[in-house]
mmCIF file of N, CA and C in Angstrom:
data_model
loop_
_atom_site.group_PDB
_atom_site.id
_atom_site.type_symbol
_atom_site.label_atom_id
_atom_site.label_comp_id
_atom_site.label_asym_id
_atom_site.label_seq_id
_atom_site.Cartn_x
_atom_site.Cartn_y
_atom_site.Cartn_z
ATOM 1 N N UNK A 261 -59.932 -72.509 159.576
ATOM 2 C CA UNK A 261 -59.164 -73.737 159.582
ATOM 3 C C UNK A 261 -59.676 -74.628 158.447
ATOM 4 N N UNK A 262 -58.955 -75.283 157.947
ATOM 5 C CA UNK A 262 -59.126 -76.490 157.210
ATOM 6 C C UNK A 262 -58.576 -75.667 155.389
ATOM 7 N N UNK A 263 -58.816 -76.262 154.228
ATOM 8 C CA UNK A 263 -57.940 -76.271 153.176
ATOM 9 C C UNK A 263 -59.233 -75.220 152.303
ATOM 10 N N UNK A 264 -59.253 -74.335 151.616
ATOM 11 C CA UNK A 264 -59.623 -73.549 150.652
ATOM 12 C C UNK A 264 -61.211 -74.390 150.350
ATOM 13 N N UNK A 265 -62.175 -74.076 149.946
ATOM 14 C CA UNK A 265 -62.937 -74.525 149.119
ATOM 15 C C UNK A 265 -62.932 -74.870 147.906
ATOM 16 N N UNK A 266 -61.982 -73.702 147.110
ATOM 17 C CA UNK A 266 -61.383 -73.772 145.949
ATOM 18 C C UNK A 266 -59.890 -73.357 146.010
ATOM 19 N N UNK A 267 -58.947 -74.551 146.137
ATOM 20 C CA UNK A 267 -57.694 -73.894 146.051
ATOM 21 C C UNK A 267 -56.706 -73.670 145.294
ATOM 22 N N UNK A 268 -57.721 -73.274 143.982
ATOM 23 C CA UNK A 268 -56.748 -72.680 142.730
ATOM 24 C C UNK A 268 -56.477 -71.223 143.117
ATOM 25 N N UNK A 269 -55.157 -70.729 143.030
ATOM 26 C CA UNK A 269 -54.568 -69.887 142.639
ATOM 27 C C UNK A 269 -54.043 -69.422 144.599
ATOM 28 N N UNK A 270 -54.129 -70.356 145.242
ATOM 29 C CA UNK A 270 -53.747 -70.506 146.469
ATOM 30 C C UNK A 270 -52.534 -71.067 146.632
ATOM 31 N N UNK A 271 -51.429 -70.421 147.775
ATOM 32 C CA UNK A 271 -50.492 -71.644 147.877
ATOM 33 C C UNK A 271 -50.272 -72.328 148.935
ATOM 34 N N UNK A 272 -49.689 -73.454 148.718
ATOM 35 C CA UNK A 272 -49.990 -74.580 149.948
ATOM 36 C C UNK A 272 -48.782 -74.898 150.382
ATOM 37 N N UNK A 273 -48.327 -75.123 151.348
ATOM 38 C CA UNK A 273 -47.189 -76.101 152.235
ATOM 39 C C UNK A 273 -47.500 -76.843 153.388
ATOM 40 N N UNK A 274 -46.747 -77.983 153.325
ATOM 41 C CA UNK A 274 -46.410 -78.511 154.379
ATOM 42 C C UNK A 274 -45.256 -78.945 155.182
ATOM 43 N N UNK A 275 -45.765 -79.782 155.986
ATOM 44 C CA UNK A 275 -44.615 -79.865 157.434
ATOM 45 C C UNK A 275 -45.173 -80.990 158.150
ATOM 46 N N UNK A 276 -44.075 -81.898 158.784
ATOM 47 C CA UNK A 276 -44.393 -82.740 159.916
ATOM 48 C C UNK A 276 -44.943 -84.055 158.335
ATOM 49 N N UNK A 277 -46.100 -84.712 159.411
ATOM 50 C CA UNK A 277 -46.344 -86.317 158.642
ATOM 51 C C UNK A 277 -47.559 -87.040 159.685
ATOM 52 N N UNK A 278 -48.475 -87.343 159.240
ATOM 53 C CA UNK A 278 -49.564 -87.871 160.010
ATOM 54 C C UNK A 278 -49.166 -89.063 160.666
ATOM 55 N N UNK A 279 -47.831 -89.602 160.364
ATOM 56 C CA UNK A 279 -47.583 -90.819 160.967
ATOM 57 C C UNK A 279 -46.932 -90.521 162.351
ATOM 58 N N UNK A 280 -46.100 -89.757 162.126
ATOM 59 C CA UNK A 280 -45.179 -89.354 163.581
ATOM 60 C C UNK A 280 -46.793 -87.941 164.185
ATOM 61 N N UNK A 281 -47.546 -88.399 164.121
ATOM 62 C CA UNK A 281 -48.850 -87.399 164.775
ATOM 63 C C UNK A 281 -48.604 -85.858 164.679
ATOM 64 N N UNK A 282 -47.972 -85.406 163.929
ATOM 65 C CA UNK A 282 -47.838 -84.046 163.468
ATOM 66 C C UNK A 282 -47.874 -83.554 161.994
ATOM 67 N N UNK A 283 -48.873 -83.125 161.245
ATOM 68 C CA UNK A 283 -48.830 -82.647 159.992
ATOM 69 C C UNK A 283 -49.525 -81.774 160.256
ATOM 70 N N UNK A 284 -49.304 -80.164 159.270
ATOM 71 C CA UNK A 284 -49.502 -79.161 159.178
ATOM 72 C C UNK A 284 -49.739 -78.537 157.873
ATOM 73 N N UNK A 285 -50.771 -78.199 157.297
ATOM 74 C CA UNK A 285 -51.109 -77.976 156.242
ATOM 75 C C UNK A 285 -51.045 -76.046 156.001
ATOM 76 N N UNK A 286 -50.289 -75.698 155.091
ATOM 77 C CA UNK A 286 -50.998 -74.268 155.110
ATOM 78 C C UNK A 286 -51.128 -73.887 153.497
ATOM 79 N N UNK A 287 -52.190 -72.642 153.849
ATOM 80 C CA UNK A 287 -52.922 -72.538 152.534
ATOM 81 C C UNK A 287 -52.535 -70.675 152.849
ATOM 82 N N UNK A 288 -52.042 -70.262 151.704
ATOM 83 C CA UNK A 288 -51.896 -68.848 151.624
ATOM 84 C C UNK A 288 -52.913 -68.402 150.482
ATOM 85 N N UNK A 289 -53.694 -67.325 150.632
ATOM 86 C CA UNK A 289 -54.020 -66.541 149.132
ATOM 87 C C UNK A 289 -53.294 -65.057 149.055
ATOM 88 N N UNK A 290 -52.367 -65.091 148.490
ATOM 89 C CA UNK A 290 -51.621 -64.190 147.931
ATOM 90 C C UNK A 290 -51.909 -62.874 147.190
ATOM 91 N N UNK A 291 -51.804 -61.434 147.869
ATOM 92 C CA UNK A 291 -52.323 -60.493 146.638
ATOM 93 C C UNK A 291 -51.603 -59.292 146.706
ATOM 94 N N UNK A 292 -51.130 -59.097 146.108
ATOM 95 C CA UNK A 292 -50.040 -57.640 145.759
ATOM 96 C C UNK A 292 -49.483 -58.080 146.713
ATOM 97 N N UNK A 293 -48.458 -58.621 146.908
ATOM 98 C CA UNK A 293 -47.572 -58.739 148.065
ATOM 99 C C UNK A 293 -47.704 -58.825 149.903
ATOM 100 N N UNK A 294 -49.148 -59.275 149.759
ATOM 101 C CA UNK A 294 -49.682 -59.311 150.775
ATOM 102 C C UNK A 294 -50.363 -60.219 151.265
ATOM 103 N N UNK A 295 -50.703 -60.835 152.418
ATOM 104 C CA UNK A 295 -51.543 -62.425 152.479
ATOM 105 C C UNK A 295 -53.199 -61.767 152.755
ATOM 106 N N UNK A 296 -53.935 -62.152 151.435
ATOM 107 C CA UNK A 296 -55.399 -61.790 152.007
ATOM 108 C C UNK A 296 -56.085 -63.063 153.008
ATOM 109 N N UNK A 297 -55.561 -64.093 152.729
ATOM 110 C CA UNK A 297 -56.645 -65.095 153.765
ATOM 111 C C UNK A 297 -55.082 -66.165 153.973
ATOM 112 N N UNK A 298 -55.797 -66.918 155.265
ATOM 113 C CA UNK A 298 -54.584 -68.152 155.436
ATOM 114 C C UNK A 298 -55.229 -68.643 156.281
ATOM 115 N N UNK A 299 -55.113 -70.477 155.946
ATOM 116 C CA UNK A 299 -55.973 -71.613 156.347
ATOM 117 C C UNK A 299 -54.536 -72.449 156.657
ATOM 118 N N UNK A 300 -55.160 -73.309 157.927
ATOM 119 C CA UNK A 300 -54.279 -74.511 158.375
ATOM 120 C C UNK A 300 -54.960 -75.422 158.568
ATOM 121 N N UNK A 301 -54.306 -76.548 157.897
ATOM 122 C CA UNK A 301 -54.994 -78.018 158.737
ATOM 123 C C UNK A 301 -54.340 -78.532 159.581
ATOM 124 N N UNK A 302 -54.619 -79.008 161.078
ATOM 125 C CA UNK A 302 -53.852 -79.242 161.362
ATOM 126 C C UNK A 302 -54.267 -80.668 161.826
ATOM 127 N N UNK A 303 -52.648 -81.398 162.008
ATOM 128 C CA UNK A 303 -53.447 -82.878 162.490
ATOM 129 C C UNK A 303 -52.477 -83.552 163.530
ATOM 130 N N UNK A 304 -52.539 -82.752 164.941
ATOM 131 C CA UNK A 304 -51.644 -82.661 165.794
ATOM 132 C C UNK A 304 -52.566 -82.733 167.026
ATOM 133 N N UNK A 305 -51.927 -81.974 168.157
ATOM 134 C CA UNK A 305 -52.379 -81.542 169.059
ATOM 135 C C UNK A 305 -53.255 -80.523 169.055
ATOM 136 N N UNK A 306 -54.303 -80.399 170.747
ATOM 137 C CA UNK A 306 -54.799 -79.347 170.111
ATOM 138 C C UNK A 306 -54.127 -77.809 170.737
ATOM 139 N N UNK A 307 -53.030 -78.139 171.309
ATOM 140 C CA UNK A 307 -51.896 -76.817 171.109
ATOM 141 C C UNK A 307 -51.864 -76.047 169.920
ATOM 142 N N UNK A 308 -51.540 -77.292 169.357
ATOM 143 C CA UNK A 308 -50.808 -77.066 167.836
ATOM 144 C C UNK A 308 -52.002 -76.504 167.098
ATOM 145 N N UNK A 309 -53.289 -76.660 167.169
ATOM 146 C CA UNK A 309 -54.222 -76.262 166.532
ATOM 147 C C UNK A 309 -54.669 -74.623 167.290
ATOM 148 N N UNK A 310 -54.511 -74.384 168.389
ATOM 149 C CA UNK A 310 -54.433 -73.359 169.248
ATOM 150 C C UNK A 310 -53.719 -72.561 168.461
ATOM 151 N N UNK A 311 -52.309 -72.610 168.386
ATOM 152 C CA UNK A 311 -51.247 -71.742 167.916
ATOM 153 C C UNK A 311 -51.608 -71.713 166.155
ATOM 154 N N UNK A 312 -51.910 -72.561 165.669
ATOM 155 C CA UNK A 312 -52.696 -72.539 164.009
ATOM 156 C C UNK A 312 -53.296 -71.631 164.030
ATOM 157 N N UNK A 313 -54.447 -71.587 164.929
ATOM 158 C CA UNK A 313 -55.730 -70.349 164.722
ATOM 159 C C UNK A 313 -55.070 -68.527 165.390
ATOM 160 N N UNK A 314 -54.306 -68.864 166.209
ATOM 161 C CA UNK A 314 -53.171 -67.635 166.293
ATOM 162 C C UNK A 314 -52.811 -67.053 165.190
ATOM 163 N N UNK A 315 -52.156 -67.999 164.427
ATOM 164 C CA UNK A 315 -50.925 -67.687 163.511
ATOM 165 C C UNK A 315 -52.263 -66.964 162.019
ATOM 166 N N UNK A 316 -52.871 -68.243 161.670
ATOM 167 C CA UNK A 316 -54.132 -67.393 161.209
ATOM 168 C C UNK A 316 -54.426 -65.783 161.122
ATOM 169 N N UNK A 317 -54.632 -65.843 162.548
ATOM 170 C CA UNK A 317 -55.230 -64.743 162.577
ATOM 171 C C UNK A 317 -53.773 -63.413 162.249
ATOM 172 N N UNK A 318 -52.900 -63.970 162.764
ATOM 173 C CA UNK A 318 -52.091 -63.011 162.772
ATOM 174 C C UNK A 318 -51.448 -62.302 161.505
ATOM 175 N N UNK A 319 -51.364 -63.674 160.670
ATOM 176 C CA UNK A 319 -50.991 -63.689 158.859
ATOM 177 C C UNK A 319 -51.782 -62.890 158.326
ATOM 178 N N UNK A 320 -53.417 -62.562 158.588
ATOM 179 C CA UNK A 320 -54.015 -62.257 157.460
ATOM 180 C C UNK A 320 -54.130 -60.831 157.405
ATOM 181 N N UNK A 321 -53.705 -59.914 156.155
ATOM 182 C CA UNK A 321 -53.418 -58.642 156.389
ATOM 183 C C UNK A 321 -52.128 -58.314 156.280
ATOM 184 N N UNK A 322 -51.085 -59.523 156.661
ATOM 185 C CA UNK A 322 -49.692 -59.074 156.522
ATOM 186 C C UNK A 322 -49.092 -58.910 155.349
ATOM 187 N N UNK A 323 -47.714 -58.265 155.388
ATOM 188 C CA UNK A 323 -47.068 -58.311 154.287
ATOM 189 C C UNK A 323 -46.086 -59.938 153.823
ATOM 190 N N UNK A 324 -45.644 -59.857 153.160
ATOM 191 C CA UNK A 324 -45.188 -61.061 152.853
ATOM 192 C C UNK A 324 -43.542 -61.041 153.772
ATOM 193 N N UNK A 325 -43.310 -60.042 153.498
ATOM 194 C CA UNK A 325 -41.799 -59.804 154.204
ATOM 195 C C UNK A 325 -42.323 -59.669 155.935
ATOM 196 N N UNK A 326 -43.216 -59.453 156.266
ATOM 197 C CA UNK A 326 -43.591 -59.357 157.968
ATOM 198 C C UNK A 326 -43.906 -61.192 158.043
ATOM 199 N N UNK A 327 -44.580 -61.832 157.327
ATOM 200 C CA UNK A 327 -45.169 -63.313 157.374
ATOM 201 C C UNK A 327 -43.515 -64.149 157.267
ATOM 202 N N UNK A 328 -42.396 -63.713 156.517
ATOM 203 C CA UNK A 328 -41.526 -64.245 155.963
ATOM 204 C C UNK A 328 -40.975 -64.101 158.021
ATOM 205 N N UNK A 329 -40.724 -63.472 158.575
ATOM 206 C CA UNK A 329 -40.034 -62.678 159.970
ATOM 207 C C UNK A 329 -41.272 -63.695 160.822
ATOM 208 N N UNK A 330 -42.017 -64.346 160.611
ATOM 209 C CA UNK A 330 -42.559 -65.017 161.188
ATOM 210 C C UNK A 330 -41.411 -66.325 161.613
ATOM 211 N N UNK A 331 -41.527 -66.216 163.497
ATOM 212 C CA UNK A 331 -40.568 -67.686 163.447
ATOM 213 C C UNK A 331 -41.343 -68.642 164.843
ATOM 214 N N UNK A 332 -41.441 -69.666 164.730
ATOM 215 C CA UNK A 332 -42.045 -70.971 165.721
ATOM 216 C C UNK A 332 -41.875 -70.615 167.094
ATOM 217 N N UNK A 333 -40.442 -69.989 167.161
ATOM 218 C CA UNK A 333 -40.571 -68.883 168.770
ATOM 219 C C UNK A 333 -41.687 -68.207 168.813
ATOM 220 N N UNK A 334 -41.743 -67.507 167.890
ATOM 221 C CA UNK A 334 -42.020 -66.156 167.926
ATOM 222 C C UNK A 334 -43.800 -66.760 169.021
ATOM 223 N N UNK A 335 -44.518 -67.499 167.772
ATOM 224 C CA UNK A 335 -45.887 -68.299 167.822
ATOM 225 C C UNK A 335 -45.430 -69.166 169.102
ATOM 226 N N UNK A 336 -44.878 -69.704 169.291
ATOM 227 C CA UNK A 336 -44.467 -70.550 171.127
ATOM 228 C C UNK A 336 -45.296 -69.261 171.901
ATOM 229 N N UNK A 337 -44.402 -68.334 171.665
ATOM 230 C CA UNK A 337 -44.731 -67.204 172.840
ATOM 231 C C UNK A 337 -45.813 -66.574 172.881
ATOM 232 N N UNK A 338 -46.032 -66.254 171.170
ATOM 233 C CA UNK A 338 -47.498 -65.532 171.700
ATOM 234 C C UNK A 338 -48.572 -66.239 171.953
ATOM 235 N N UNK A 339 -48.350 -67.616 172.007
ATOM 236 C CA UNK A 339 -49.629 -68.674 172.126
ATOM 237 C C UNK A 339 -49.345 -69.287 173.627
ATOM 238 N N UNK A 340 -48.473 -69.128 174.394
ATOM 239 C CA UNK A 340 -47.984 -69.676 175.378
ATOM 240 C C UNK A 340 -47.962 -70.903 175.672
ATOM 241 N N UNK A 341 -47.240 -71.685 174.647
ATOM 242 C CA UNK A 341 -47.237 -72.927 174.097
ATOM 243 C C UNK A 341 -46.687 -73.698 175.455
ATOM 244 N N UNK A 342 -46.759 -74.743 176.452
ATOM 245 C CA UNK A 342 -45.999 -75.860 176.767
ATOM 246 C C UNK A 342 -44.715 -76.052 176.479
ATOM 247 N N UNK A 343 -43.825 -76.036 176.968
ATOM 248 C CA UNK A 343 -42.351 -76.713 176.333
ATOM 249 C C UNK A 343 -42.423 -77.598 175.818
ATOM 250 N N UNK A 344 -43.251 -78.959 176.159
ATOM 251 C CA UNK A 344 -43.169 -80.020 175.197
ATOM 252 C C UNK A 344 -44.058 -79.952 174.211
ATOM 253 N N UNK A 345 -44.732 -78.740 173.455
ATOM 254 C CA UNK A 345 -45.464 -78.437 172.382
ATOM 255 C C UNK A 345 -44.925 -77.652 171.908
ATOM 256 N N UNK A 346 -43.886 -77.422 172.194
ATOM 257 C CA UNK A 346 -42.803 -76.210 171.370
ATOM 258 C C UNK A 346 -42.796 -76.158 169.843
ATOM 259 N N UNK A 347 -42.555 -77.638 169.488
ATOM 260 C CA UNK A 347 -42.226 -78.574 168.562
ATOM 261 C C UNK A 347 -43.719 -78.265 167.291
ATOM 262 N N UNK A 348 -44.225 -78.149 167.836
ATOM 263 C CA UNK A 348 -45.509 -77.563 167.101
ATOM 264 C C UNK A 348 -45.285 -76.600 166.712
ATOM 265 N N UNK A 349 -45.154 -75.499 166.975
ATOM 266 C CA UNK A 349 -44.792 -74.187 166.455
ATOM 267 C C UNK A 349 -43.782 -74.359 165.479
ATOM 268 N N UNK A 350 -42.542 -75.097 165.629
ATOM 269 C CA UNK A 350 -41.817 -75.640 164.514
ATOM 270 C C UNK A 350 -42.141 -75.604 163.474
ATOM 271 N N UNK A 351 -43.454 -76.586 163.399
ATOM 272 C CA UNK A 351 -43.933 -77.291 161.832
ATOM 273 C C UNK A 351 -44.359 -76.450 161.626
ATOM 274 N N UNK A 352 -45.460 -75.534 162.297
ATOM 275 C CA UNK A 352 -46.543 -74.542 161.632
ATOM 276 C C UNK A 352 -45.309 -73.652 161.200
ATOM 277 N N UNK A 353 -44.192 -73.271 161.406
ATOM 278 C CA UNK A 353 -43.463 -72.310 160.945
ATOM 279 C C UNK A 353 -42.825 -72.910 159.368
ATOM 280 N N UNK A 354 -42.615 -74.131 159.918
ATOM 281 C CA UNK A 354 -42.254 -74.998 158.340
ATOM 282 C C UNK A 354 -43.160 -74.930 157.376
ATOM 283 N N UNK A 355 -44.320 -75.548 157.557
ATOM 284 C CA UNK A 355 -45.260 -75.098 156.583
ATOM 285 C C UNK A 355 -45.582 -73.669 156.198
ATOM 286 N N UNK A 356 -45.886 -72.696 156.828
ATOM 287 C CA UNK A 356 -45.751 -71.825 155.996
ATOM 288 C C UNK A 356 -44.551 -71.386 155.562
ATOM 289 N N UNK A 357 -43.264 -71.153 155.510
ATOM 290 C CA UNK A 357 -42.052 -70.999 155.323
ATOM 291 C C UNK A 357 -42.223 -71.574 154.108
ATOM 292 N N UNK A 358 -42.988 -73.268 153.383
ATOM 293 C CA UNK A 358 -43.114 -73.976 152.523
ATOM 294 C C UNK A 358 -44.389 -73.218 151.574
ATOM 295 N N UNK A 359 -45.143 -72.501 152.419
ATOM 296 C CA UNK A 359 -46.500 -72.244 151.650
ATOM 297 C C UNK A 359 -45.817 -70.741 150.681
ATOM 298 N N UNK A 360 -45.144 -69.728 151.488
ATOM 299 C CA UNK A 360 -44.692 -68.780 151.547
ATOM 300 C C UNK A 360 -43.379 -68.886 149.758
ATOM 301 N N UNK A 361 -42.939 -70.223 149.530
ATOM 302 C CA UNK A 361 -41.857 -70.589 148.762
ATOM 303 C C UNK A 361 -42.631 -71.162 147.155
ATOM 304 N N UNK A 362 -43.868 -71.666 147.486
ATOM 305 C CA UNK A 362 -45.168 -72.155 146.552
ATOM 306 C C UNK A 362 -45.384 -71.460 145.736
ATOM 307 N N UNK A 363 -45.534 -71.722 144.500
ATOM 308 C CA UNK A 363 -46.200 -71.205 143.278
ATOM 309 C C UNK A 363 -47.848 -71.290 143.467
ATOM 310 N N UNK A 364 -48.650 -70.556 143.257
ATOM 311 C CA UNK A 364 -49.749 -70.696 143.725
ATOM 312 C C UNK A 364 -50.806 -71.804 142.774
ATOM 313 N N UNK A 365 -51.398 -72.935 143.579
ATOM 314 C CA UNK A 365 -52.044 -73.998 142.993
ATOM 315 C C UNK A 365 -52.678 -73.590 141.439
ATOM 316 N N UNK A 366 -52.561 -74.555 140.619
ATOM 317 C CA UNK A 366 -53.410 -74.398 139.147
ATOM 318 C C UNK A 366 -54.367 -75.373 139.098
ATOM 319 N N UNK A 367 -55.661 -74.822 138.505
ATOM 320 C CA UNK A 367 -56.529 -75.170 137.918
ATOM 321 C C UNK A 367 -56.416 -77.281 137.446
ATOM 322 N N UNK A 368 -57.029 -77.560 137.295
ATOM 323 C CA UNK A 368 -56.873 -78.903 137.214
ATOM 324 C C UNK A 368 -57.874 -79.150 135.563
#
């Protein structure tokens, strides 16, 4: 959990907004068409951080087209999310959906 140490050549998305108490940070590292590592910040519930460290785990190793088939149901269910934390799974699906669309961070 939390954002790269170094997150050049990483890509990032987000979702949600710290004001309405849901933002979702994700960090992909990208390699041959495949996700070698994936980080979330999350700044929600700790559902939402529950289903983060799920989704984590589940991304890393995948293909990009299996991560792309990733959907906020999907993570509801396998995390056995609350109905009224549903909404969480949402964003984490937004953000990466956003991380997944990213050019990967440059050098500064």
């Amino acid at each position: 959990m939390g954002s790269p140490d170094d997150p050049v050549g990483w890509q990032h998305g987000v979702a949600g907004s710290v004001r309405d108490n849901r933002r979702i940070d994700c960090w992909l590292e990208v390699v041959d068409g495949g996700i070698r590592a994936a980080r979330f910040e999350v700044f929600a519930s700790d559902e939402a951080r529950r289903a983060a460290v799920w989704t984590v785990q589940w991304l890393q190793g995948q293909a990009i087209a299996q991560a792309e088939g990733l959907t906020g149901l999907g993570i509801a269910e396998a995390t056995n999310l609350p109905d009224a934390s549903r909404s969480d799974a949402l964003c984490i699906e937004d953000a990466l959906r956003a991380a997944l669309a990213a050019p990967p961070t440059e050098g500064g």
